Coordinates of N, CA, C and O in Angstrom, one line a residue:
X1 N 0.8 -1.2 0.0 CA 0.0 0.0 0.0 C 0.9 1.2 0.0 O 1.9 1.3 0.7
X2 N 0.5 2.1 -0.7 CA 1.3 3.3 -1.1 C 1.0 4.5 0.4 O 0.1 4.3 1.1
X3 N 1.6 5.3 0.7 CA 1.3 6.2 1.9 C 1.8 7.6 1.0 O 3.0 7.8 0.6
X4 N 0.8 8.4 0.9 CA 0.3 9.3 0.3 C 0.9 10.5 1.5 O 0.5 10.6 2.6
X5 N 2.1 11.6 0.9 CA 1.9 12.9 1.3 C 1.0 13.9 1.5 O 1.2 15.1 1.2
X6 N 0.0 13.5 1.8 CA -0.8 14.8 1.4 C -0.4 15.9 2.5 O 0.4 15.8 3.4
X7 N -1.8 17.5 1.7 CA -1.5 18.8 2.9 C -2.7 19.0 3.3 O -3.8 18.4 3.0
X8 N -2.3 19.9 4.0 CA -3.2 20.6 4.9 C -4.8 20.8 4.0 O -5.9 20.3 4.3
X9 N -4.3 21.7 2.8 CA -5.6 22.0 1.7 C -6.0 21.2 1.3 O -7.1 21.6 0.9
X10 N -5.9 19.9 1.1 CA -6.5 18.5 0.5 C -8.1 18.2 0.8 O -8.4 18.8 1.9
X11 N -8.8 17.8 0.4 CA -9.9 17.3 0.8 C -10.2 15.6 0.4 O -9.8 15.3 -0.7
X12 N -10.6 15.0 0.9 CA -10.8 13.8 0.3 C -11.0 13.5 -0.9 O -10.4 12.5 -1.4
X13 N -12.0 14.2 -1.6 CA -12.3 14.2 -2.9 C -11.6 14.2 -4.2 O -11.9 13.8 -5.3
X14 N -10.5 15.1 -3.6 CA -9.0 15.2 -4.5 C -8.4 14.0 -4.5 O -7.8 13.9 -5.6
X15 N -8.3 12.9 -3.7 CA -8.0 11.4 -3.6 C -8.5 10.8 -5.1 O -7.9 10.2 -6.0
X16 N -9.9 11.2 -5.0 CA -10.9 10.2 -5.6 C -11.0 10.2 -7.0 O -11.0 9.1 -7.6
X17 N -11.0 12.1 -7.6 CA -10.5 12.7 -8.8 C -9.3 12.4 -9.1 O -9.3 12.2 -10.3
X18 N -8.0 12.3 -8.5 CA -6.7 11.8 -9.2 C -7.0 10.3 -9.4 O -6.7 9.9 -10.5
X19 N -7.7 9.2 -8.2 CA -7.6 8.1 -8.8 C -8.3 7.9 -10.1 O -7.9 7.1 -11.0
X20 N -9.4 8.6 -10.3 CA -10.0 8.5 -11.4 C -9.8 8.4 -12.5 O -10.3 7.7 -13.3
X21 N -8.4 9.5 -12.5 CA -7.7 10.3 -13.6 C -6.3 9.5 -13.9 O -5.5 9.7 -14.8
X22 N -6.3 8.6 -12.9 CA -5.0 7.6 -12.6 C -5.8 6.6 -14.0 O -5.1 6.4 -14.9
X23 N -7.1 6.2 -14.1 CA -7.8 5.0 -14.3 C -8.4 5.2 -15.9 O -8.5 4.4 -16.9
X24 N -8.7 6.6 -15.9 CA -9.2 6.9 -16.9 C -8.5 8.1 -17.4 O -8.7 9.1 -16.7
X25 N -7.5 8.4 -18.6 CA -6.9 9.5 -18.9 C -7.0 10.5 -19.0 O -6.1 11.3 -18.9
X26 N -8.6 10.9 -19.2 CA -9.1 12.4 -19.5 C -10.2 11.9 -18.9 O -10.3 10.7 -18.8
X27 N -11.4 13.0 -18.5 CA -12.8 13.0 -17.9 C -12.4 14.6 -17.9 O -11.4 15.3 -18.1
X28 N -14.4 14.5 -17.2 CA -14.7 15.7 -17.0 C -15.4 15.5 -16.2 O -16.0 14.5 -16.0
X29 N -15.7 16.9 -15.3 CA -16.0 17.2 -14.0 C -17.5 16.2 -13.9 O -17.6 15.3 -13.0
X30 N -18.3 16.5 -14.7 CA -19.4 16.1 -15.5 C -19.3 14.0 -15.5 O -20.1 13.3 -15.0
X31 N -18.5 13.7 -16.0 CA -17.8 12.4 -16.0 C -17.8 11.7 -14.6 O -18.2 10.6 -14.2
X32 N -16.9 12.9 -13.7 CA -16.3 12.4 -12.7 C -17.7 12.4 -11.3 O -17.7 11.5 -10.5
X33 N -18.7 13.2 -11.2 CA -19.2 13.8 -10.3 C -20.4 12.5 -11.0 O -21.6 12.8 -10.7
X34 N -20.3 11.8 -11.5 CA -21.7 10.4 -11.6 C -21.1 9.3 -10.9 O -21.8 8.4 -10.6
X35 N -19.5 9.3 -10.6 CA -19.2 8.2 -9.8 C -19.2 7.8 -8.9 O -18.8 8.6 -8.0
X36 N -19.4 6.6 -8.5 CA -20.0 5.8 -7.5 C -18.9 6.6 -5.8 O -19.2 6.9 -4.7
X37 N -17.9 6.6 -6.4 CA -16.9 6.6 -4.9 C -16.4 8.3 -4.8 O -15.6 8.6 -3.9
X38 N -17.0 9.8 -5.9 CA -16.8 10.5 -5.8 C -17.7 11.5 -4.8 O -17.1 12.5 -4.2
X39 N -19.1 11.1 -4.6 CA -19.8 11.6 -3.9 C -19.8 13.1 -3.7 O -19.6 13.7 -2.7
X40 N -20.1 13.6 -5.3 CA -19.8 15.2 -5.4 C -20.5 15.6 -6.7 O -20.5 15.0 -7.8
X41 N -21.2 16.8 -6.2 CA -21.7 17.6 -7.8 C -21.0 18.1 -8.8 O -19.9 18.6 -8.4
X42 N -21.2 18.1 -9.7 CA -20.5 18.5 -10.9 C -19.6 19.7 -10.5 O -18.4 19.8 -10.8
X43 N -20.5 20.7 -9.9 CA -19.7 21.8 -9.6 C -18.6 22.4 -8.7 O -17.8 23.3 -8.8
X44 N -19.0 21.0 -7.3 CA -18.0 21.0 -6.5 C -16.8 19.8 -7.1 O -16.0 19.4 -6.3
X45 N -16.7 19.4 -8.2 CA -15.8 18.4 -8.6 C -15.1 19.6 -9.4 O -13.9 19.7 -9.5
X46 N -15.7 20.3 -10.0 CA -15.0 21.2 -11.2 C -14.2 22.4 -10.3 O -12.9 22.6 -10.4
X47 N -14.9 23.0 -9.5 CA -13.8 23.5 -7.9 C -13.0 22.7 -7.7 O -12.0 23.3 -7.5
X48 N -12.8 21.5 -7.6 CA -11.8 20.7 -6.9 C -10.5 20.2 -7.4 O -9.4 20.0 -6.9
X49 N -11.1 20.1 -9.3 CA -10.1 20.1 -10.3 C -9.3 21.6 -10.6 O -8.3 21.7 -11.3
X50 N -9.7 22.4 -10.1 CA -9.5 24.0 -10.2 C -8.3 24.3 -9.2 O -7.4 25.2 -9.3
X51 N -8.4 23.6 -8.5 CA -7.4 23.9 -7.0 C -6.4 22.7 -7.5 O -5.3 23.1 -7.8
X52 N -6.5 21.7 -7.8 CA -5.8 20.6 -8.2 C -4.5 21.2 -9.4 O -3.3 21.3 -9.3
X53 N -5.4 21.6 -10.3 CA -4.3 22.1 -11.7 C -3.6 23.7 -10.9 O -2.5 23.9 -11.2
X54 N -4.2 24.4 -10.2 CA -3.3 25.2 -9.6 C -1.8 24.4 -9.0 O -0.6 24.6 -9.0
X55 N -2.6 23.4 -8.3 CA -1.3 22.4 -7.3 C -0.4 22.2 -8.4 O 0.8 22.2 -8.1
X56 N -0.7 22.0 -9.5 CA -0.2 21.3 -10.9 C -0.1 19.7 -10.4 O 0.9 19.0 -10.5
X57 N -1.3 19.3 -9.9 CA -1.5 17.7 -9.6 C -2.7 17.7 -11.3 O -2.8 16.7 -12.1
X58 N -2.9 18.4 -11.2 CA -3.7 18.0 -12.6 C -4.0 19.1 -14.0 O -4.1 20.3 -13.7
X59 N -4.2 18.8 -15.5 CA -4.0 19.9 -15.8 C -5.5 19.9 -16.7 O -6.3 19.0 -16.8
X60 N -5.6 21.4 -17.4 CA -7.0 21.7 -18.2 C -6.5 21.2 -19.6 O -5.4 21.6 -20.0
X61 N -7.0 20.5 -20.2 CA -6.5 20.3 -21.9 C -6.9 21.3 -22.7 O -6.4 21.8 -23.7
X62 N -8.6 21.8 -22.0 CA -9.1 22.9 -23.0 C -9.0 24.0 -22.2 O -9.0 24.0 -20.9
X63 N -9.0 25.2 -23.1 CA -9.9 26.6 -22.5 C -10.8 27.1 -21.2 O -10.7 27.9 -20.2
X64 N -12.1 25.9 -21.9 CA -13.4 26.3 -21.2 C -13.0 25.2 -20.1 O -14.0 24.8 -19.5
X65 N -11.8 24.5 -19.8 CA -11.4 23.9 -18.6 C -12.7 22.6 -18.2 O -13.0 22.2 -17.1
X66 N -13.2 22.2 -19.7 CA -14.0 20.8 -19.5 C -13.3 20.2 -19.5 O -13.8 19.4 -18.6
X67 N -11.9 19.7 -19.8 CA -11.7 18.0 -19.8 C -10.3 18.2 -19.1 O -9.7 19.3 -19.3
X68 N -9.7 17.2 -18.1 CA -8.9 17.6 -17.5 C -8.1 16.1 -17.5 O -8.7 15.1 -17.8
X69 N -6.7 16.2 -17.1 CA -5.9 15.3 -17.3 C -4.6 15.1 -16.0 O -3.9 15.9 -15.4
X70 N -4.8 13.6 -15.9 CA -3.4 13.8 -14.4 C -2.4 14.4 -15.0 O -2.4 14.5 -16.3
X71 N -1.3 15.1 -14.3 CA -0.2 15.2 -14.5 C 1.0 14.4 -14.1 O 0.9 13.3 -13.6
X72 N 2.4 15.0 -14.3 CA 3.2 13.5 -13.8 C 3.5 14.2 -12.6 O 4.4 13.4 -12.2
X73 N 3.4 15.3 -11.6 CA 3.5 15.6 -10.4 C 2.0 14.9 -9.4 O 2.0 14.6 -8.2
X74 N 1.3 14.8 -10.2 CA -0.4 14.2 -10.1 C -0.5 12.5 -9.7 O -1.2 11.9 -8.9
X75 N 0.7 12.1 -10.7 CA 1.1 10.4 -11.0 C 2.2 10.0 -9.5 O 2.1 8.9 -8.8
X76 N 3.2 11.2 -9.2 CA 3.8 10.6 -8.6 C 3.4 11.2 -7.2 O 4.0 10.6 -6.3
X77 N 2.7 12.0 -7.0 CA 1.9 12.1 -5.8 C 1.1 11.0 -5.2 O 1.0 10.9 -3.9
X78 N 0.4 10.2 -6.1 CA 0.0 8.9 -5.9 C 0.6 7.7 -5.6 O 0.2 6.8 -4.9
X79 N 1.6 7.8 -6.2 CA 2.8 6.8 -5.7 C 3.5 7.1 -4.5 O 4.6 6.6 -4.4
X80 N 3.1 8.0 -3.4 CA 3.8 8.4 -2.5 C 5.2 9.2 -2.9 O 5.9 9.7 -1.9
X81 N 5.5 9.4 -4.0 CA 6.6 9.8 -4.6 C 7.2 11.6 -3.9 O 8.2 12.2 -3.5
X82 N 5.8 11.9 -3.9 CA 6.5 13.9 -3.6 C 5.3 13.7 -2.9 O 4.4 12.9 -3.0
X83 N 5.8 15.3 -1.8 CA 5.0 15.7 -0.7 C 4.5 16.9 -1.1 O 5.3 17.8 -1.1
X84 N 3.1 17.1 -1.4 CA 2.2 18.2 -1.8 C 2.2 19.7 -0.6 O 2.0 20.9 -0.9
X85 N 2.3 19.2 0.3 CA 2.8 20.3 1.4 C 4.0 21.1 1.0 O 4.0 22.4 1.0
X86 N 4.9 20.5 0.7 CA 6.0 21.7 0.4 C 5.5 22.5 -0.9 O 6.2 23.5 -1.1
X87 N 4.6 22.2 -1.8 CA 4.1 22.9 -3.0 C 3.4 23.8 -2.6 O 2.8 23.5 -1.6
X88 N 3.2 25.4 -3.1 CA 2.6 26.2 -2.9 C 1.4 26.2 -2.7 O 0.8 25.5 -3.5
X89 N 0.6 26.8 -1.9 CA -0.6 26.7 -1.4 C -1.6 27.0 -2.5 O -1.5 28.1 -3.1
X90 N -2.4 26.2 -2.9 CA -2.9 26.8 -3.9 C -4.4 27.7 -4.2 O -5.4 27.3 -3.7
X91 N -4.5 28.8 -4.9 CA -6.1 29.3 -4.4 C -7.0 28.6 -4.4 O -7.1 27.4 -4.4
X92 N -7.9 29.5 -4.4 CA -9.1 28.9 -4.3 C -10.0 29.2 -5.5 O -10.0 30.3 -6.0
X93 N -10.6 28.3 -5.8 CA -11.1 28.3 -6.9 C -12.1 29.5 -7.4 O -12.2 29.8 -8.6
X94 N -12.8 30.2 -6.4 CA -13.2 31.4 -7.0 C -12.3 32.7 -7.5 O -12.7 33.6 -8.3
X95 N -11.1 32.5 -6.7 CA -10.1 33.5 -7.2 C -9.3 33.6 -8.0 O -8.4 34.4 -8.1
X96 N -9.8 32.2 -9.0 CA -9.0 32.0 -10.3 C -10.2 32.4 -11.8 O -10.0 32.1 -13.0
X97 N -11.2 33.1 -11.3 CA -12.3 33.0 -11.9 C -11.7 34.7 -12.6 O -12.4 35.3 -13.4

């Protein structure tokens, strides 16, 4: 079993979306927020991918920030690899609006 760095800003749900994103290469918030173990609205998945791609744990492929993709800081955060705490605090999702 892998033991995960996480921070302080983490919420569970960020777990759930990277494994997703581990499983399936691209989704969307839309995609992700119908799944069984995400237990989240579209909108609060699409906030959570928002704070995520700030972390650069995950990135936007488009514009309008529908489809989103792990990154390899995203890959190796899952592997216990790097500790998300020493990475910059990331905003919050309305203040990237």
């Amino acid at each position: 079993m892998t033991i995960r760095k996480t921070a302080r800003w983490q919420r569970s749900i960020d777990d759930r979306i990277l494994e997703h994103l581990q499983d399936d290469s691209v989704s969307t918030a839309k995609q992700m927020a119908i799944r069984d173990n995400i237990h989240a609205t579209e909108a609060q998945v699409q906030d959570r991918c928002r704070v995520l791609a700030d972390a650069d744990l995950v990135a936007f492929l488009t514009e309008d920030q529908d489809f989103v993709e792990l990154t390899t800081e995203g890959e190796q955060y899952l592997e216990g690899e790097i500790d998300v705490e020493l990475y910059p605090y990331p905003r919050h999702p309305k203040a990237m609006e």
